PDB file of C-alpha atoms and ligand atoms in Angstrom:
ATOM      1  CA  UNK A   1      10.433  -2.573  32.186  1.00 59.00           C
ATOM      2  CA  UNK A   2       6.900  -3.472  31.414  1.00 73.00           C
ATOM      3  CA  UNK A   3       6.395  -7.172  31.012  1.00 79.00           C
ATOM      4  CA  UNK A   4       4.291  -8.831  28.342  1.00 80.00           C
ATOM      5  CA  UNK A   5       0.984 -10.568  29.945  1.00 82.00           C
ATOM      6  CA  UNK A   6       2.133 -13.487  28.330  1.00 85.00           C
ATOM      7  CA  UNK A   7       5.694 -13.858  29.422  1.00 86.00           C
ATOM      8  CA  UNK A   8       5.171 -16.574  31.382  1.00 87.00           C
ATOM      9  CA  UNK A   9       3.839 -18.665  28.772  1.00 92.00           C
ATOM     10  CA  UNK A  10       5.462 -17.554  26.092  1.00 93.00           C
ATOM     11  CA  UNK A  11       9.173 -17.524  24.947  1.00 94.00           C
ATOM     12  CA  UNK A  12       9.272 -14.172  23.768  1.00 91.00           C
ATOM     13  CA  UNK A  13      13.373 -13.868  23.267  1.00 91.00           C
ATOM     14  CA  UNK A  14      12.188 -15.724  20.152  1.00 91.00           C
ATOM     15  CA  UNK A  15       9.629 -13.572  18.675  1.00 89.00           C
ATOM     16  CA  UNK A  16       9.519 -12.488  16.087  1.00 91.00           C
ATOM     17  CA  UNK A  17       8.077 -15.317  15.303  1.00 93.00           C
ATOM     18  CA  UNK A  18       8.192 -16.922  11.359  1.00 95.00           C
ATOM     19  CA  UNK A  19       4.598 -17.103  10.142  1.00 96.00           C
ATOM     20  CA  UNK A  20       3.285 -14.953   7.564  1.00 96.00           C
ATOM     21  CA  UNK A  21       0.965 -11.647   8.164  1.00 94.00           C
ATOM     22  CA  UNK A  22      -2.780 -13.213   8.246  1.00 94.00           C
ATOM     23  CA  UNK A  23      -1.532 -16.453   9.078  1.00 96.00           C
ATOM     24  CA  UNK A  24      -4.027 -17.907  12.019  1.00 97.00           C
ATOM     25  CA  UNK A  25      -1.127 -19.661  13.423  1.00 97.00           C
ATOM     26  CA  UNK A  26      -0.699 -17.104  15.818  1.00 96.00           C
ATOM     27  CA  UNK A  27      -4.116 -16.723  17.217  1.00 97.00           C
ATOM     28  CA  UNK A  28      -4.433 -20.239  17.666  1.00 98.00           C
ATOM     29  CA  UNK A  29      -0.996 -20.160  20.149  1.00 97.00           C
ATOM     30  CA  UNK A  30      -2.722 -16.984  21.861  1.00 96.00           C
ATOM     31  CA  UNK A  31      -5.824 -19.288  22.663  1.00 97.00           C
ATOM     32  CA  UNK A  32      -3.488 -21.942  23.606  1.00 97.00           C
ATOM     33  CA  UNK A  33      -1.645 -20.056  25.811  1.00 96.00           C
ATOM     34  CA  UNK A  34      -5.015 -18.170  27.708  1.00 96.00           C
ATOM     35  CA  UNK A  35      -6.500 -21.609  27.992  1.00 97.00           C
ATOM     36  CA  UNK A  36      -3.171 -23.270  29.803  1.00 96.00           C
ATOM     37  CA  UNK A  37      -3.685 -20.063  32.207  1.00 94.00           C
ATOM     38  CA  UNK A  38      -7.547 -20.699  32.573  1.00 96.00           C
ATOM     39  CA  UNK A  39      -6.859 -24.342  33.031  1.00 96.00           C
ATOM     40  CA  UNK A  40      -4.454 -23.687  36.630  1.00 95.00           C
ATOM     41  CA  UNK A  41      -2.672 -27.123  35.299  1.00 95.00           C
ATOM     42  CA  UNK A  42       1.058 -27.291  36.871  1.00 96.00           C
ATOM     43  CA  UNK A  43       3.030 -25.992  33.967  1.00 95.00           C
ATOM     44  CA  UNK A  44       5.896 -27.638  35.374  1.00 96.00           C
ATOM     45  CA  UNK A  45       4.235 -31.008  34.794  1.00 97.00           C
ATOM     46  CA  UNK A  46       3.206 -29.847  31.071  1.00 97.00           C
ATOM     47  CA  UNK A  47       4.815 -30.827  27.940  1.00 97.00           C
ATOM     48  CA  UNK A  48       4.199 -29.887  24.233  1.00 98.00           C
ATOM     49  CA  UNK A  49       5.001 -31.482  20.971  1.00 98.00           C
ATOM     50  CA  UNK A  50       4.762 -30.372  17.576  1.00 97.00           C
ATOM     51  CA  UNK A  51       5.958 -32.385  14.192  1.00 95.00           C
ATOM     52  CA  UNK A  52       7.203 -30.638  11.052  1.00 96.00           C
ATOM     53  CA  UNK A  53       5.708 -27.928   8.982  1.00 96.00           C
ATOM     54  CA  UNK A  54       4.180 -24.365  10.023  1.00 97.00           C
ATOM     55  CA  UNK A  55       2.043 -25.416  12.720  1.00 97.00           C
ATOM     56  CA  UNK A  56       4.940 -27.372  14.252  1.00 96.00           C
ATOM     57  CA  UNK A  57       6.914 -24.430  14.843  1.00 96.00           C
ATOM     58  CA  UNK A  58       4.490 -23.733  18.143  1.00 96.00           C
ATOM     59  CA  UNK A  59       6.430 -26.040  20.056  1.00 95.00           C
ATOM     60  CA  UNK A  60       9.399 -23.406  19.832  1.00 95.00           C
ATOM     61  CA  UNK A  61       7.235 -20.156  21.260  1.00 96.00           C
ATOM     62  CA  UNK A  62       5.760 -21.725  24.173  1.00 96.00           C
ATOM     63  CA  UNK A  63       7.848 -21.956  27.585  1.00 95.00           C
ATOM     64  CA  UNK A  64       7.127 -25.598  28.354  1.00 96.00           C
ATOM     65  CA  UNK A  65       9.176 -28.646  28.279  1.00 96.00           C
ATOM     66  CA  UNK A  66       8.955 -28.386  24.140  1.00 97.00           C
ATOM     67  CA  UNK A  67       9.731 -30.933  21.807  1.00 96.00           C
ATOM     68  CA  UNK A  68      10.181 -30.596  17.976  1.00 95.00           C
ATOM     69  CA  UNK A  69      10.172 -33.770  16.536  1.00 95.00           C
ATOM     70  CA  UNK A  70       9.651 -35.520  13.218  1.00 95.00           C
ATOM     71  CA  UNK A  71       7.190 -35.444  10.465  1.00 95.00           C
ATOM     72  CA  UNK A  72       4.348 -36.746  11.838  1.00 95.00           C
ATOM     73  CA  UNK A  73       5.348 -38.387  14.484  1.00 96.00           C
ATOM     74  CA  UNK A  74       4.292 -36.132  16.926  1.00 97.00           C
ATOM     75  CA  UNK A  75       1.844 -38.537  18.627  1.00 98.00           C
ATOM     76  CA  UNK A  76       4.248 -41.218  18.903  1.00 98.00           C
ATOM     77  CA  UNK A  77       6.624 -39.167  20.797  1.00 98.00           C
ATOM     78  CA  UNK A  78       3.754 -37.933  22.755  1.00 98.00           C
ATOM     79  CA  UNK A  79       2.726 -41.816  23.979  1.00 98.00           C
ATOM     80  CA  UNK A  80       5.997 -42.115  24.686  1.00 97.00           C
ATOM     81  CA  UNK A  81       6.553 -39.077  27.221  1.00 97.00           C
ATOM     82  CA  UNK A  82       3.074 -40.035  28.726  1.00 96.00           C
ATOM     83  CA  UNK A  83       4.075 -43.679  29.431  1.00 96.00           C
ATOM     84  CA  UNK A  84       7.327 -43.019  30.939  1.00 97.00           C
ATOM     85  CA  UNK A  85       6.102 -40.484  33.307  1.00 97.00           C
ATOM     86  CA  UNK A  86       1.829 -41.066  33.530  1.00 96.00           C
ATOM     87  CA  UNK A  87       2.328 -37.452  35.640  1.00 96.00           C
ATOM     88  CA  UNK A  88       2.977 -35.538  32.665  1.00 96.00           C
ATOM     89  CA  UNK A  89       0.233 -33.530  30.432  1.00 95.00           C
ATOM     90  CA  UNK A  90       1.156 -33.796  27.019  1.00 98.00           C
ATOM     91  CA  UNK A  91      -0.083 -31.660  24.267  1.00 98.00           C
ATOM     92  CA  UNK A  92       0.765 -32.110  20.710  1.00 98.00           C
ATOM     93  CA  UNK A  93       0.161 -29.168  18.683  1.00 97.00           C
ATOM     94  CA  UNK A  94       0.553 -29.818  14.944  1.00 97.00           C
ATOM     95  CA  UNK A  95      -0.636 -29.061  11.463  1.00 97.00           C
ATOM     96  CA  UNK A  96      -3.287 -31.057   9.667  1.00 97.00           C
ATOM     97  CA  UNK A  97      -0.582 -32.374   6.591  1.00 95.00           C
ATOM     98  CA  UNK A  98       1.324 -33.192  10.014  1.00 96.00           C
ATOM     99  CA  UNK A  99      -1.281 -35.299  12.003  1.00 97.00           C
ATOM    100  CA  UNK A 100      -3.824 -36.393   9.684  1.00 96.00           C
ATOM    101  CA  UNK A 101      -1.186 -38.007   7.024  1.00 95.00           C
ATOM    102  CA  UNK A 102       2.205 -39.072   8.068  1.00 94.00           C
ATOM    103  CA  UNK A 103       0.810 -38.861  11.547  1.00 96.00           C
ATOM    104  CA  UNK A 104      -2.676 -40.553  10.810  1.00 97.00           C
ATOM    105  CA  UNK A 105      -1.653 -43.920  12.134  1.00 97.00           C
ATOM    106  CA  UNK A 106      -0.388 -42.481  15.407  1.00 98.00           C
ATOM    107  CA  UNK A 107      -3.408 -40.240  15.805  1.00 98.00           C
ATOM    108  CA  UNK A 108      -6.138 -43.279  15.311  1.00 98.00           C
ATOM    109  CA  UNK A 109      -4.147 -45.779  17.435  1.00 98.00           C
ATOM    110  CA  UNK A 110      -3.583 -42.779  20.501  1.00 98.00           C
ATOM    111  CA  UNK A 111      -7.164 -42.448  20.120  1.00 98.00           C
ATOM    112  CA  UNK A 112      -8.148 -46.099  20.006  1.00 98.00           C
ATOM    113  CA  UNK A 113      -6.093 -46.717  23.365  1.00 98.00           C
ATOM    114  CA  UNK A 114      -7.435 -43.675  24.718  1.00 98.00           C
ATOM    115  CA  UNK A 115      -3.723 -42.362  26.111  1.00 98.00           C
ATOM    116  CA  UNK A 116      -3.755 -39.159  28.016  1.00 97.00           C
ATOM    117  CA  UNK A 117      -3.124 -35.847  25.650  1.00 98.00           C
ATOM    118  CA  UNK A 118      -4.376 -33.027  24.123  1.00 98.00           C
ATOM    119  CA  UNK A 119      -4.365 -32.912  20.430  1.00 98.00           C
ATOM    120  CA  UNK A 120      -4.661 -29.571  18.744  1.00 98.00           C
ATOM    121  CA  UNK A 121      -4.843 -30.112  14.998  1.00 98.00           C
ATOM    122  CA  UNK A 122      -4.755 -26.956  13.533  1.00 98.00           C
ATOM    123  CA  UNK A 123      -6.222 -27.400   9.793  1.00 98.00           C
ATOM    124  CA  UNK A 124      -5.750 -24.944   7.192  1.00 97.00           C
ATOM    125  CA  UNK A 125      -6.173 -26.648   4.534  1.00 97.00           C
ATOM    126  CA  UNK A 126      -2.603 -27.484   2.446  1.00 96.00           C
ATOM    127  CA  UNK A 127       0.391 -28.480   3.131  1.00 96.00           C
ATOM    128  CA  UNK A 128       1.428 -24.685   3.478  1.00 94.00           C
ATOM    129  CA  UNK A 129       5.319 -25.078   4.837  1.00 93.00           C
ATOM    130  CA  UNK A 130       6.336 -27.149   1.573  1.00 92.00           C
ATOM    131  CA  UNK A 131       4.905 -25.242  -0.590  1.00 92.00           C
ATOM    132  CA  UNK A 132       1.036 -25.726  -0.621  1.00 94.00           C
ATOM    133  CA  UNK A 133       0.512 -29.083  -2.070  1.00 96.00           C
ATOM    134  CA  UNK A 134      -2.797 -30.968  -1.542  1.00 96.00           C
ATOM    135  CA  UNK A 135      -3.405 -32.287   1.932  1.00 96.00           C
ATOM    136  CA  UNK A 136      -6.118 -34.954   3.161  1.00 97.00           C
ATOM    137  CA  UNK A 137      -7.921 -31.999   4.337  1.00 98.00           C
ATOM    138  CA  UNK A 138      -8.147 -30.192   0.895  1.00 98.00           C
ATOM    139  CA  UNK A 139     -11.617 -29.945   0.610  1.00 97.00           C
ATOM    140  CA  UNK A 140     -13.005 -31.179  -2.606  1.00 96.00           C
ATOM    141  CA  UNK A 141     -12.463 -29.081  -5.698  1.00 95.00           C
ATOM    142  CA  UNK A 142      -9.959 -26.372  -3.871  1.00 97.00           C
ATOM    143  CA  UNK A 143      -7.059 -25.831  -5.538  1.00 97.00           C
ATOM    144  CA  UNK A 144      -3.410 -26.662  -4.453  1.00 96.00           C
ATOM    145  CA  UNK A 145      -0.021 -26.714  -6.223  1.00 95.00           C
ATOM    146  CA  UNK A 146      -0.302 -30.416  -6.784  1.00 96.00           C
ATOM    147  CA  UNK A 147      -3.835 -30.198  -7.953  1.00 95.00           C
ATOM    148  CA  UNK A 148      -4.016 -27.656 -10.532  1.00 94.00           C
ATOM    149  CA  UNK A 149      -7.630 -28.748 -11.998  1.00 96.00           C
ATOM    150  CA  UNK A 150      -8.822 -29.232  -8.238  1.00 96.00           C
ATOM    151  CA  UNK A 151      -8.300 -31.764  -5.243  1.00 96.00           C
ATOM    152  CA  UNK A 152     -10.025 -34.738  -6.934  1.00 96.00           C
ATOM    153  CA  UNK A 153     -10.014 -36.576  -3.415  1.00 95.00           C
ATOM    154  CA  UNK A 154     -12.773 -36.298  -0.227  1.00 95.00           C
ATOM    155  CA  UNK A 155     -11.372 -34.995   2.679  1.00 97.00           C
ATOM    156  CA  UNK A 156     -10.895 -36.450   5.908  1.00 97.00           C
ATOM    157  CA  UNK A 157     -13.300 -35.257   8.445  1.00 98.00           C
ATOM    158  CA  UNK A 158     -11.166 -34.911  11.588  1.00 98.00           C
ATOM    159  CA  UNK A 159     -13.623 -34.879  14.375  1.00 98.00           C
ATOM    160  CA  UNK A 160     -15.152 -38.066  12.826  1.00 98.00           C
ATOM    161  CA  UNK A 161     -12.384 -40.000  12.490  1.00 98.00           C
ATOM    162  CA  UNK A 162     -11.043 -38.901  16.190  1.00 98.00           C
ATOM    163  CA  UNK A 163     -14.854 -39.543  17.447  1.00 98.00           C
ATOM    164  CA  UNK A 164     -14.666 -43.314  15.921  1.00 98.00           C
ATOM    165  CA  UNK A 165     -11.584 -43.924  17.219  1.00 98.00           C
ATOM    166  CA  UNK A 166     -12.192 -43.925  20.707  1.00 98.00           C
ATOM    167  CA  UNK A 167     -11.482 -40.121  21.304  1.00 98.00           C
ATOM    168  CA  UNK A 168     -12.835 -38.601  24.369  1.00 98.00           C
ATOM    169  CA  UNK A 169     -13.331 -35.056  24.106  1.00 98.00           C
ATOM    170  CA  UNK A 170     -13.716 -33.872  20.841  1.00 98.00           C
ATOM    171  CA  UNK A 171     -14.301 -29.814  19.167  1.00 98.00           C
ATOM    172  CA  UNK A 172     -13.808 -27.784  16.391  1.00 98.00           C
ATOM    173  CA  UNK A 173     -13.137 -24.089  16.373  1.00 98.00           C
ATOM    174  CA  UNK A 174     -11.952 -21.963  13.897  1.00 98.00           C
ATOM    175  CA  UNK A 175      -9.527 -18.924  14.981  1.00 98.00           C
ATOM    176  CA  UNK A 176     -12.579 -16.412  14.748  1.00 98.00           C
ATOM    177  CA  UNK A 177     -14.206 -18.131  17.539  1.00 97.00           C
ATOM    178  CA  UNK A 178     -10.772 -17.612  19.927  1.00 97.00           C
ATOM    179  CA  UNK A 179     -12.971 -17.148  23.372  1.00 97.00           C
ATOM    180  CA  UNK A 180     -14.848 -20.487  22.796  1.00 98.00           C
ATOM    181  CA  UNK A 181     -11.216 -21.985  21.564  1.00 98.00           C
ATOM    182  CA  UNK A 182      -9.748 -20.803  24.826  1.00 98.00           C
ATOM    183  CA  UNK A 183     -12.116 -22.561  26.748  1.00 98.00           C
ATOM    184  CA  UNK A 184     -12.481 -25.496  25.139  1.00 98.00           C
ATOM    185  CA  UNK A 185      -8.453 -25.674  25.964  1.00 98.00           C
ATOM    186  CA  UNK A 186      -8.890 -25.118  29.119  1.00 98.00           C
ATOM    187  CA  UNK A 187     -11.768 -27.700  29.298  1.00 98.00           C
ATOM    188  CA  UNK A 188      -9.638 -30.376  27.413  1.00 98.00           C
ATOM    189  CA  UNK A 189      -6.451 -30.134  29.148  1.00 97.00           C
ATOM    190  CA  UNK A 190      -7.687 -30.974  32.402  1.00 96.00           C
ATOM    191  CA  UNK A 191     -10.131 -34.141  31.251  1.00 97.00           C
ATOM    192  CA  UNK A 192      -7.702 -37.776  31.503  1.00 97.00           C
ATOM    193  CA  UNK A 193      -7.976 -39.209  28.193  1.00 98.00           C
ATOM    194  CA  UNK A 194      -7.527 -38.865  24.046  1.00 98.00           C
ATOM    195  CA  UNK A 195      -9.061 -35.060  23.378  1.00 98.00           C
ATOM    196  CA  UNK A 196      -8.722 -33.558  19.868  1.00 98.00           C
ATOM    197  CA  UNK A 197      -9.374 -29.855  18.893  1.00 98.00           C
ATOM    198  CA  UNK A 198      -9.510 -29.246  15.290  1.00 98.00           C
ATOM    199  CA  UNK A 199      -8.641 -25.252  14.413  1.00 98.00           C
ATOM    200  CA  UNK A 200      -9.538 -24.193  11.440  1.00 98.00           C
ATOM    201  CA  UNK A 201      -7.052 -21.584  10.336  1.00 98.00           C
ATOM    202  CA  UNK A 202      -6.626 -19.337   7.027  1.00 97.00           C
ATOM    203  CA  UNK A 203      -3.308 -20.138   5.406  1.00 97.00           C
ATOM    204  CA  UNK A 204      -3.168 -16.725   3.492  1.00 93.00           C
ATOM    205  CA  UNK A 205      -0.040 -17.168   1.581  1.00 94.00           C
ATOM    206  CA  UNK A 206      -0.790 -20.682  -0.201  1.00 95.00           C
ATOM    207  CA  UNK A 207      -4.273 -22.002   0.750  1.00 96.00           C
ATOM    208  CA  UNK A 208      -6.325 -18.449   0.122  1.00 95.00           C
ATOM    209  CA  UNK A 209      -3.811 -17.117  -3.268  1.00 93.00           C
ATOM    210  CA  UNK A 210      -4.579 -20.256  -5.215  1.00 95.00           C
ATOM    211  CA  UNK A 211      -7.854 -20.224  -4.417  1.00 96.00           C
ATOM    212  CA  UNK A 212      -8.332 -16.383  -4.754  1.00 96.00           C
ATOM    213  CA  UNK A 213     -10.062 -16.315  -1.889  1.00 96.00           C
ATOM    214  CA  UNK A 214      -8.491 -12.862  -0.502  1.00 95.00           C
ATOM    215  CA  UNK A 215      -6.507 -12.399   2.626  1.00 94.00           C
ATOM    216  CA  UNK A 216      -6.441 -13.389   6.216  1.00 93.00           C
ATOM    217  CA  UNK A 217      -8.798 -11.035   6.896  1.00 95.00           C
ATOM    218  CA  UNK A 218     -11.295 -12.400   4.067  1.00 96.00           C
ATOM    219  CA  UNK A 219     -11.101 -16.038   5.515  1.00 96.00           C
ATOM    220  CA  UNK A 220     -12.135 -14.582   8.797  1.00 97.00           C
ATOM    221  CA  UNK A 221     -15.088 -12.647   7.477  1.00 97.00           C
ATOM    222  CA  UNK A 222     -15.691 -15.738   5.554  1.00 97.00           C
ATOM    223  CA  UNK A 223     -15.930 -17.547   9.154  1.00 98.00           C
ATOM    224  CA  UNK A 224     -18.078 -15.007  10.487  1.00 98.00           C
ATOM    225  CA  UNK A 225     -20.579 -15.927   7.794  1.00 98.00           C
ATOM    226  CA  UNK A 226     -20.322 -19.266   7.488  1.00 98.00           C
ATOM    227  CA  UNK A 227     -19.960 -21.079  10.570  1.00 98.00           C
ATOM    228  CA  UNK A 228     -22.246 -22.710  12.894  1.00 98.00           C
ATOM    229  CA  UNK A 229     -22.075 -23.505  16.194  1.00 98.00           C
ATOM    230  CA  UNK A 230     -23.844 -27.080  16.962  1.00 98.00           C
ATOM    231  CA  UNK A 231     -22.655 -28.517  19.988  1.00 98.00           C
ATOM    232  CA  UNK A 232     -23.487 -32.598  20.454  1.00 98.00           C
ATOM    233  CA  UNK A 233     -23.650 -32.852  16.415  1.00 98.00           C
ATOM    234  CA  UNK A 234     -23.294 -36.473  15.148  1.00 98.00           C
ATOM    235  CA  UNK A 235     -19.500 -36.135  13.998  1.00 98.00           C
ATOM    236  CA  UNK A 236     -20.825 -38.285  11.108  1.00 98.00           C
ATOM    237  CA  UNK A 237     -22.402 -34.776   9.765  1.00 98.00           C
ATOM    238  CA  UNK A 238     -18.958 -32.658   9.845  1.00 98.00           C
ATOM    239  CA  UNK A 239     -17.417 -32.803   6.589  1.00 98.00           C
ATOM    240  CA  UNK A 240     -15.876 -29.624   5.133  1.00 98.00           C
ATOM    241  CA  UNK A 241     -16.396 -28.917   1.210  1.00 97.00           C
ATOM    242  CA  UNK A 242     -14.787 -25.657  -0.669  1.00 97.00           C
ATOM    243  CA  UNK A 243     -16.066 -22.498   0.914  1.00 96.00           C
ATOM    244  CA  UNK A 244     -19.036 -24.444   2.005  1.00 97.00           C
ATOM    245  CA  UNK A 245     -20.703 -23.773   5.938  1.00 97.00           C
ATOM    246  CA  UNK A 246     -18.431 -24.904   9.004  1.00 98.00           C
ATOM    247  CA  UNK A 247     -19.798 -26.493  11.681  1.00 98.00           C
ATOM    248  CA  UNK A 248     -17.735 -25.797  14.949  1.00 98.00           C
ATOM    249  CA  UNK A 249     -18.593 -27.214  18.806  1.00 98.00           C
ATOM    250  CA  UNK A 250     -17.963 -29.295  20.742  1.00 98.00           C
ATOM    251  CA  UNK A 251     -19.230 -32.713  19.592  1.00 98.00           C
ATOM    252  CA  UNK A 252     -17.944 -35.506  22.120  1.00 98.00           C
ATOM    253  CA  UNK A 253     -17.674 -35.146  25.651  1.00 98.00           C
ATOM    254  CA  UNK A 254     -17.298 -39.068  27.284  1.00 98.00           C
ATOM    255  CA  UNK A 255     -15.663 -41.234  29.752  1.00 97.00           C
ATOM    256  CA  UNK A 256     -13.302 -44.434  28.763  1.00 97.00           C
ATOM    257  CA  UNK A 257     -10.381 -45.533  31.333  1.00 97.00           C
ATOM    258  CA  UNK A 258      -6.993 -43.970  29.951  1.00 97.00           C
ATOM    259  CA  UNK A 259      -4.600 -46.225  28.490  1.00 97.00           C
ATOM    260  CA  UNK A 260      -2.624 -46.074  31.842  1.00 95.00           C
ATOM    261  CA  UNK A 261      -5.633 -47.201  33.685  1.00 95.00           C
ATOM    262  CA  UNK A 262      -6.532 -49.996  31.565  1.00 94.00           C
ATOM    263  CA  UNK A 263      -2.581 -51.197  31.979  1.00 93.00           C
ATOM    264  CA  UNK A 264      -2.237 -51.076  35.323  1.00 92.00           C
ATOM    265  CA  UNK A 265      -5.598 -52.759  35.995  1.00 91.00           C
ATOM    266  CA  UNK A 266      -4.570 -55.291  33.229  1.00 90.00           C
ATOM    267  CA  UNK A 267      -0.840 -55.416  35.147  1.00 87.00           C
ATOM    268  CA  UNK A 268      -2.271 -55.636  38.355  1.00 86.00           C
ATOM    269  CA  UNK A 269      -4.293 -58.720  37.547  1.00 82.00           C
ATOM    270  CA  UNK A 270      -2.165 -60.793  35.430  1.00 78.00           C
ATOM    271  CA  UNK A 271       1.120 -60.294  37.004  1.00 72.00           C
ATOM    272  CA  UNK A 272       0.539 -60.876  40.730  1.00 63.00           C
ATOM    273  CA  UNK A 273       4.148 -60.043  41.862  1.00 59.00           C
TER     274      UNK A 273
HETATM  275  S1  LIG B 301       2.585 -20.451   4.733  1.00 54.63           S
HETATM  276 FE1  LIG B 301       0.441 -20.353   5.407  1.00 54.63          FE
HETATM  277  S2  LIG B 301       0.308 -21.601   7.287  1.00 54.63           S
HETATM  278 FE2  LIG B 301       2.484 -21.150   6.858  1.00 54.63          FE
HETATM  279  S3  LIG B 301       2.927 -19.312   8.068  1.00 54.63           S
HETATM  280 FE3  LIG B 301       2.369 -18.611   6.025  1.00 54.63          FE
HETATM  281  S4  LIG B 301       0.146 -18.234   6.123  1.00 54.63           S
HETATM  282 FE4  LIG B 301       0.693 -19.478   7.917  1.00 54.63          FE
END
């Protein structure tokens, strides 16, 4: 029987898997899952964690240690995995409505102590698994269930707040750019430290209707057009406005001791016993 090149990676007795046709969901997992092979990391030393909502279904399809945890507590889990066992990779693959609001406090304090994971923040816009309310990502003026006359509040810009945090490695992709995504996987996974990928991602069934914006297909045209690739860009300049240009690349690339490191040097010095 033929075998699917991504068996090994993937948990294919559960596919099919839920999201919608044109979702970009499943494109982002495909980059995932070619970057964990480009990155030769130990797989059996490799965990993932997802919260609640679409995104945080990933944690299901991917044949890892795979944890499905709480709204927006993914990070928090993730510390905790990482501290117990400082051998472990630990990727936490969630949804923006996920990380960047329940989750925000985790994801600025993870970043601030610099502990060792990979965040992949997969932003599409809306909380789409609820029903398409208004997110902190809603760019300003797009429309969501909860904000029928348009999202009245600015955005967060993700790469900025990870950057000022303390973040070490820090990119944005969208899932039109899936060879660059792949690599910057790859690239992330294997540097120690707090790394963030942001994927931009159509959410077809809430996001794109209420916006009338088209299909999957005519958010990734809409990518083709309207990104721009800028590695080293001041983070400061990233903000995302309603079918405005997206700038994508990778924007931070530094060295800060891990969490770990800073404790056990910390340890090592206070406690002399
Ligand atoms: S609701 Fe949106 S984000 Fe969720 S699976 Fe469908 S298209 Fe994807």
């Amino acid at each position: 029987m033929d075998v699917h090149p991504m068996d090994d990676v993937l948990r294919m007795d559960r596919i099919p898997h839920i999201w919608c046709p044109g979702c970009g969901i499943g494109t982002a997992v495909t980059a995932f899952a070619e970057g964990l092979k480009k990155a030769e990391i130990d797989l059996q030393k490799t965990c993932i964690v997802s919260g609640i909502g679409c995104t945080g279904r990933v944690a299901g399809y991917v044949k890892l240690d795979s944890f499905h945890t709480t709204h927006g507590r993914g990070i928090a889990f993730a510390t905790g995995i990482q501290v117990a066992n400082p051998d472990l990779k630990v990727i936490v693959f969630s949804g923006d409505g996920d990380i960047m609001s329940i989750g925000g406090n985790h994801f600025i304090h993870a970043a601030r102590r610099n502990v060792n994971m990979l965040v992949i923040c997969v932003n599409n816009f809306i909380y789409a698994m609820t029903g398409g309310q208004v997110a902190p990502t809603t760019p300003h003026a797009a429309y969501a269930t909860t904000s029928p006359f348009g999202a009245v509040e600015p955005p967060f810009n993700i790469p900025y707040i990870a950057d000022s945090s303390g973040a070490v490695y820090v990119a944005r992709w969208t899932v039109l750019q899936v060879r660059r995504l792949t690599d910057s996987i790859a690239e992330a996974l294997k540097k120690p430290g707090f790394s963030v990928i942001e994927v931009i991602s159509p959410c077809a069934m809430y996001y794109s209707r209420i916006n009338r914006l088209g299909d999957g297909l005519d958010m990734m045209k809409f990518y083709h057009d309207n990104t721009e690739i800028r590695h080293g860009e001041d983070t400061k300049n990233l903000d995302i406005g309603f079918q405005t240009k997206i700038i994508v690349g990778k924007f931070v690339d530094r060295e800060r001791p891990t969490y770990m490191d800073s404790y056990n040097k910390w340890l090592s010095g206070t406690v002399k016993d």
